[in-house]
Structures are given as structure tokens and as C-alpha cells.
Amino acid sequence: MGSKLHWSLILALAFIISFFPSHSEARNQAADQEACNPVDLRSLADFKAGIKVDTSGRLSKWSGNGCCSWEGIVCSNATGRVTEIRLPGLITTEDSIFQSEMNGFLSPSITSISSLQVLDLGGLISIGGMIPPSIGFRLPDLQKIYLFGNRLTGSLPDSIGKLSKLQELQLHENSLSGSLPPSIGNLESLNQLLLYSNEFFGPVPDSITKLRNLVDLDLHGNSLSGKIPGKIGELQGLKLLDLSNNHLTGEIPVSITDLRSISVLYLDTNYLQGEIPFPSSCGGQMSSLGFLRLSNNNLTGRLPPNFGCLVSLQRAALDNNKLHGPIPSSLGNLSALSELYLGSNRLSGKLPCSLGQLSRLIMLNISHNKIKGQLPQECMSSLHNLQTLDLSFNRLNLTSFPRWIAQMPSLSRILLAGCGIQGEIPQFLYSTPSPIQELDLSANNLTGILPGWLGKLTSLYSLNLSRNSIASNIPDTVINLQSLGVLDLHSNLMTGSVEKVFEIGSSFLEDGTLKHIDLSDNQFTGGIESLGLGSQASVNHLNLSRNYLERSLPNSVGRLMSLQVLDLSHNNLSYELPESLGNVISLEKLKLQRNKFTGKIPGGFLNLKSLDELDLSDNLLVGKIPDGKPLSQFPRSSYSRNAGLCGKPLDPCTNS
Ligand SMILES: *[C@@H]1O[C@H](CO)[C@@H](O)[C@H](O)[C@H]1NC(C)=O
Ligand SMILES: *[C@@H]1O[C@H](CO)[C@@H](O)[C@H](O)[C@H]1NC(C)=O
Ligand SMILES: *[C@@H]1O[C@H](CO)[C@@H](O)[C@H](O)[C@H]1NC(C)=O
Ligand SMILES: *[C@@H]1O[C@H](CO)[C@@H](O)[C@H](O)[C@H]1NC(C)=O
Ligand SMILES: *[C@@H]1O[C@H](CO)[C@@H](O)[C@H](O)[C@H]1NC(C)=O
Ligand SMILES: *[C@@H]1O[C@H](CO)[C@@H](O)[C@H](O)[C@H]1NC(C)=O
Ligand SMILES: *[C@@H]1O[C@H](CO)[C@@H](O)[C@H](O)[C@H]1NC(C)=O
Ligand SMILES: *[C@@H]1O[C@H](CO)[C@@H](O)[C@H](O)[C@H]1NC(C)=O
Ligand SMILES: *[C@@H]1O[C@H](CO)[C@@H](O)[C@H](O)[C@H]1NC(C)=O
């Protein structure tokens, strides 16, 4: 439940402003302290007793027997009974917002407050317990239930269906489980049903389609299974339908085209199959649909030829399905479209020229498909707002880097991996107006050198030129790449020293920005003595495997305190392993096999508690493996073919 409470934490962090109720306090004290209904008074006292901690201080001021004047309590003038409990976690006043917390459990006594219309204990973070099973029988006037953002467990009681006046049911972000009671379909006044981020399982009851007043239906992030109710289209007022991140199977019901008010439709990350049934015609079906996600399903068939009739579409994510056939040219009619994700399907044919009409487009991702042929330059070059273009791994056979791509004024992320680009890295990239932050030309057929002018692309964050045939040194100018975070040059024909990379950005920032360095599978030579001496405190992945590196692994490696992966295997490194490597407690993978390391394994390695992959095989190590976890837990093969290691997991050391 990773997203749980996310919203409240963000707000809490954004406004670190203390809140103290001030002026209203005195007035409340003076307010008439006429005794309230004794049943309500007892129930509220029970509720208060269930809460162990209240960081807002509201409950500590509940005293005496005039509960109608207590903060957060509203009574009816006519009957004197309590009608509202409003104690939301987020406390907003004119000039501050404060995230409060109540820790404890929800007393079942609240079901005795028989005139209750509003129960708002939303976002209090730590209220546990259950929704009282009798809630539907005993609180027939309930209109609004806000219990979201707590730690409630148990199921949604069947009696909930008795609440014929209920308009809003917000139980999201709890740990509720069990199946959804079919009685939910009796909530004829309901317009908002938010049950997301819980642990509900079983089917979505068909009865839900009887909720004719429903506007928002959000069940995402549960474990619901079975099919989407076939009559879902009868929810004519529905604006938001989010069933994503469940285990739903079967096809998307055709009736979905009847949702004439739908604005947000998220069915992604399920096991849905069959074809996309909408829009079946071009007569204004689903004409309000702005946000569509069908990603990560098993959808087949073609993209509907009428897809371009969804006139309000702003974001469409259909990636990671099994859609085939061409991209329909009607897509060019989607004039509001800003993000289009079609990656990891089986789409074929050429890119339609009409895509160029999408002047609002910011993100276009068609990677991992079977799109063929030349890119229609004359149309595509008018995508003035495009920021990200990912055409990687198609059958484009571009032969050369398209010059017009480098002329797009807003483009910051260019991903053209596996596009059959040949020749040298084109010089025109140097004078591009695009503020390039990410350049991925991996798995192409680039030859020639890594040009010195690369150092001028100072916005560059990620450079991936891996799996090409680039043959040169690393140019001195790389030191100027002050924003670089990811450098992947693996599997090329690079020569010379790797040490320049350790200086990247060092003249600009103390800690550096570099996180991921992969120079493996090249022909680099020389030592790595300056490793850790520059500003590499942020590096978490360093792969220098399969080169011709020699001499020692320096003590300064112990300064790389963020390192999670260190792969120096298949080189010619020698001397003893530095004890300081034991300080890098973030290390998860350590691969030093096939080198010439000598001496003993340092005892400090026992500090590497996060280590889950270790390979020291094929070295010249001797002596007893330091005794204890994690070293003793690895297989014998982690230590094999050394000069003379012994001790767990290898054979015991003999005493001589
Ligand atoms: C209840 O009475 C108070 C004070 O007499 C008044 O201000 C308030 O509007 C009344 N509320 C309703 C719902 O009648
Ligand atoms: C997708 O469909 C195929 C064939 O219909 C099936 O074998 C596969 O298990 C399905 N995968 C998922 C994730 O539903
Ligand atoms: C939509 O696109 C199709 C194909 O590109 C085109 O023939 C049609 O005129 C367009 N419709 C509108 C309303 O723009
Ligand atoms: C494009 O889509 C693919 C597959 O859906 C995904 O793996 C990739 O990260 C996306 N590219 C970008 C730049 O977001
Ligand atoms: C790629 O395009 C080039 C030039 O247009 C052509 O010579 C080559 O045969 C094409 N390769 C493939 C695999 O289609
Ligand atoms: C660079 O590209 C290759 C091949 O396309 C890919 O396997 C690798 O994960 C990419 N590197 C990074 C750091 O994303
Ligand atoms: C281009 O590189 C791919 C792999 O990256 C390789 O399969 C292909 O043969 C190469 N083509 C040419 C023309 O060098
Ligand atoms: C390091 O690079 C080599 C060669 O490219 C690769 O085989 C290996 O899996 C990489 N190591 C890690 C830990 O990713
Ligand atoms: C390691 O060094 C030795 C001698 O210094 C040399 O013969 C051998 O080729 C080197 N091996 C590698 C993988 O660099």
C-alpha cells in the first residue's frame, strides 16, 4: 500500500505551520453548556476514550455535558440530537493548514448517535478498528461518510446498503478487505464511492450499475477480480471510473460507450483482454473523455479507426498491450492531446502524417513496436511543443539520425535506441535548439569517436550510447557535463583511461549528480586510483567490468557511500582488497571475479548487511573467510578458484 497517506504527507510537509485554535476558544467556553442528549454524550465519550493520541488537541477540550458546543460537533436545533461529527485530519483556517493525527480505534458506540448525518474522520492517519457492522441499521440518516486515510480493517458491512440517504462514501486508503457487498447497489442517493487503496477482493457486484446518481467511482489499487459489470454503461452520470490496479479479467464491456459524461477512464494494470470497444462511431460518443489509461493489460485487435473521434482526449496511455495494425490517421484530429503512450504493442505500418497536427503534443512514445519506414519529416517537424520523443526499438531502419528531430525547439528527451542509425554521432546535435536532457542512441550502429563538443550539452542528464561501435577515448570535456546523472557507454570499443569520468561535474557541485556509470565491455586501460577522490558521493551504480583495468582498488572507494552496485569483474586489478569497502554499507551487489586480487578478505566486509550478490571467484585470495553473515551465506561458487580460501561456506581451515 505504497500510496497510502501520500497526499497527507505531502501537505504536511508543504505547510510546516503550527496551528493553535485561538480566538474562537473563549467564545466556545462561554457558549451555553446546556446538557446534550445523554445517549449522544455517552457515545461521544466512548469515541474519545478510543482515541489515545490526538495531535490537534480538539478532543481534550471536550468536557462537561454540553456536547453540542464541542468543537467538531453539530446538533439539530429541533431535536437536540448530534447530526454531524466533523473532525477531519486536515485542519484549514484562513491562514494555515495543519495535518493532525488521531491514534486509536473507532468505537462502535458511534452507531448510537442515531440522527448522525455526517461522519467525518477522514485523513486522521491512525484510527484503527472496524466499520461497525450495524452501521446501516442504526444510522439511517447518514449522508456522508469520510473515514479515508486511516488504518481501518475488516470488511464493508452488508448493512451499508440500508443507507438510502448516503451521498458520499469515502473509505479509500485503509486496509479494508473482504468482498464488496452486493447490497451496495441499494445506495440510491450515492454520488461518490471511493474505496481505492484497500485490500478488497472478489468481483465488482453487478448491482453497482443500479447507482444512477453515481459521479465518481474509484476502486483502484485493490485485488478485485472477475469481469467489469456488463451494464456499466447505465451509470449515465459517471465522470470518473477508476478500476486500475486490480485483477480484473474479461473484455471491456461495449456498454462503456454509453458513458456520455465520462471524463476520466482508468482501466490499466488488470488482465483485460479483447478489443477496445470504443468509440464505435463518430457521433460524439464519450465526447468528454479527457484522460484514458488502458496500459498493462492484454488487449488485442487494432486501435479503433475512430479513435480520433474522442475529441476531448488529453492523455491516452495504451502501452503494454498486444494491439496490432496501423496507427489510425484519425488520431490527428485529437487537437487537445498532450501525451500519447503506445509503447510495447505490435503496432505496424508507417507513422501517419496526421500526427504532425497534434500541436499540443508534449510526449510521444511509440517504442517497442513494429513501425516501419522513413519518418514523415514534412509532417512531424511541426510538433513544436514536443518534449519527449521515444521511437526506440521499431523497424524504422533510419540509417542516419534525422536532422529535423534535432531542430525541434522544445525537445528535451530523444530516445532512438535500436533504430538502425549508422555513421558518426552527428555534429548538428551540437548546435541543436533543443534543450537536450536525455539522449538514448543505444543499440544502433554508431561508429567514429565520442566528440569533444558533447561537453557543451550542459543540460544533459542521461547519455546512453551503449551497444554501438564507438572507438575513442573519453574526451576531456566530459568534465563540463555538470548535470549528468546517467552515463552508459557499455559495449563499445572505447580505449584510454576511465578516470576522466570520475571528475564529471566536480568543478561545479561538491556531491556531484552522477548516479549511474556503466563503462563495461570496452577496451579501457590503466588504473582507477582516483575512484572516490572526486565528487562521486551520489554514485549508486558503477560497472567497469570487462575492460583491461589494472593496479589497485584504492582505499578511497570507501567514500562512495551511496554505492549499491559495484562490478569490476573481468579486469586485471590486483593488490589487496581495501578494508574501507566495508564502510559502503549500502552495497547490494559486489562483483570482483576474474581479477588478480591478493591477500585476505577484509573483516570489514561483515558490515555489508545489504549485500545479496557477491562474486570473488577467480582471484588470488587466501586465508579464512571472515566468519559470519552475510559472507557465510553466499554459495561456495562466490569464492571458488582462489589461491587458498577456507572457512564457511568453504571447507574449514586447517590449523597449520
Ligand atoms: C440553529 O439555531 C442557531 C441559533 O439559534 C441558528 O443560528 C442556526 O441557524 C440554527 N440552525 C438551523 C439549522 O436551523
Ligand atoms: C494474455 O493472453 C494470453 C492469450 O490469450 C494468455 O496466455 C496470457 O496468460 C494472458 N496474460 C495476461 C497477463 O493476462
Ligand atoms: C478526422 O480524421 C480523418 C482522417 O484523418 C479525416 O478524414 C476527418 O476529416 C477528420 N475529422 C474531423 C472532424 O476533423
Ligand atoms: C516508453 O514506453 C516504454 C514501454 O511502454 C517504456 O518502457 C519507456 O520507459 C517509455 N519511454 C519514456 C521516455 O518514458
Ligand atoms: C535500411 O535502409 C537502407 C537504406 O535505405 C537499405 O539499404 C537497407 O537495406 C535497409 N535495411 C533493412 C534491414 O531494411
Ligand atoms: C541503455 O540502453 C540499453 C540498450 O538500449 C539498455 O539496455 C540500458 O538499460 C540503458 N541504460 C540505462 C542506464 O538505462
Ligand atoms: C547494427 O547493429 C545491430 C546490433 O546492434 C546488428 O545486429 C546489425 O548487424 C548492425 N548492422 C550493421 C549494418 O552494422
Ligand atoms: C556489468 O556489465 C557487464 C557487461 O556489460 C554485464 O554483463 C553485467 O551484468 C553488468 N553487471 C551488473 C551488476 O549489472
Ligand atoms: C593482464 O595483465 C597481464 C600481464 O600484465 C596480461 O598478459 C594480460 O593480457 C592482462 N589481461 C587482461 C584481461 O587485461
mmCIF file of C-alpha atoms and ligand atoms in Angstrom, residues 374 395-399 420 422, ligand 5:
data_model
loop_
_atom_site.group_PDB
_atom_site.id
_atom_site.type_symbol
_atom_site.label_atom_id
_atom_site.label_comp_id
_atom_site.label_asym_id
_atom_site.label_seq_id
_atom_site.Cartn_x
_atom_site.Cartn_y
_atom_site.Cartn_z
ATOM 1 C CA GLN A 374 11.004 6.582 -43.208
ATOM 2 C CA ARG A 395 11.662 -1.299 -37.552
ATOM 3 C CA LEU A 396 12.422 2.198 -38.663
ATOM 4 C CA ASN A 397 15.871 1.497 -40.192
ATOM 5 C CA LEU A 398 16.604 5.205 -40.008
ATOM 6 C CA THR A 399 20.152 4.769 -41.367
ATOM 7 C CA GLY A 420 19.352 1.221 -37.246
ATOM 8 C CA GLN A 422 24.682 4.284 -38.738
HETATM 9 C C1 LIG B 5 17.754 0.044 -44.374
HETATM 10 O O1 LIG B 5 17.768 1.144 -45.241
HETATM 11 C C2 LIG B 5 18.885 1.145 -46.118
HETATM 12 C C3 LIG B 5 18.895 2.441 -46.891
HETATM 13 O O2 LIG B 5 17.619 2.915 -47.104
HETATM 14 C C4 LIG B 5 18.801 -0.071 -47.030
HETATM 15 O O3 LIG B 5 19.912 -0.126 -47.895
HETATM 16 C C5 LIG B 5 18.799 -1.333 -46.155
HETATM 17 O O4 LIG B 5 18.615 -2.481 -46.951
HETATM 18 C C6 LIG B 5 17.669 -1.261 -45.119
HETATM 19 N N1 LIG B 5 17.819 -2.378 -44.208
HETATM 20 C C7 LIG B 5 16.796 -3.129 -43.816
HETATM 21 C C8 LIG B 5 17.114 -4.225 -42.860
HETATM 22 O O5 LIG B 5 15.663 -2.938 -44.205
#
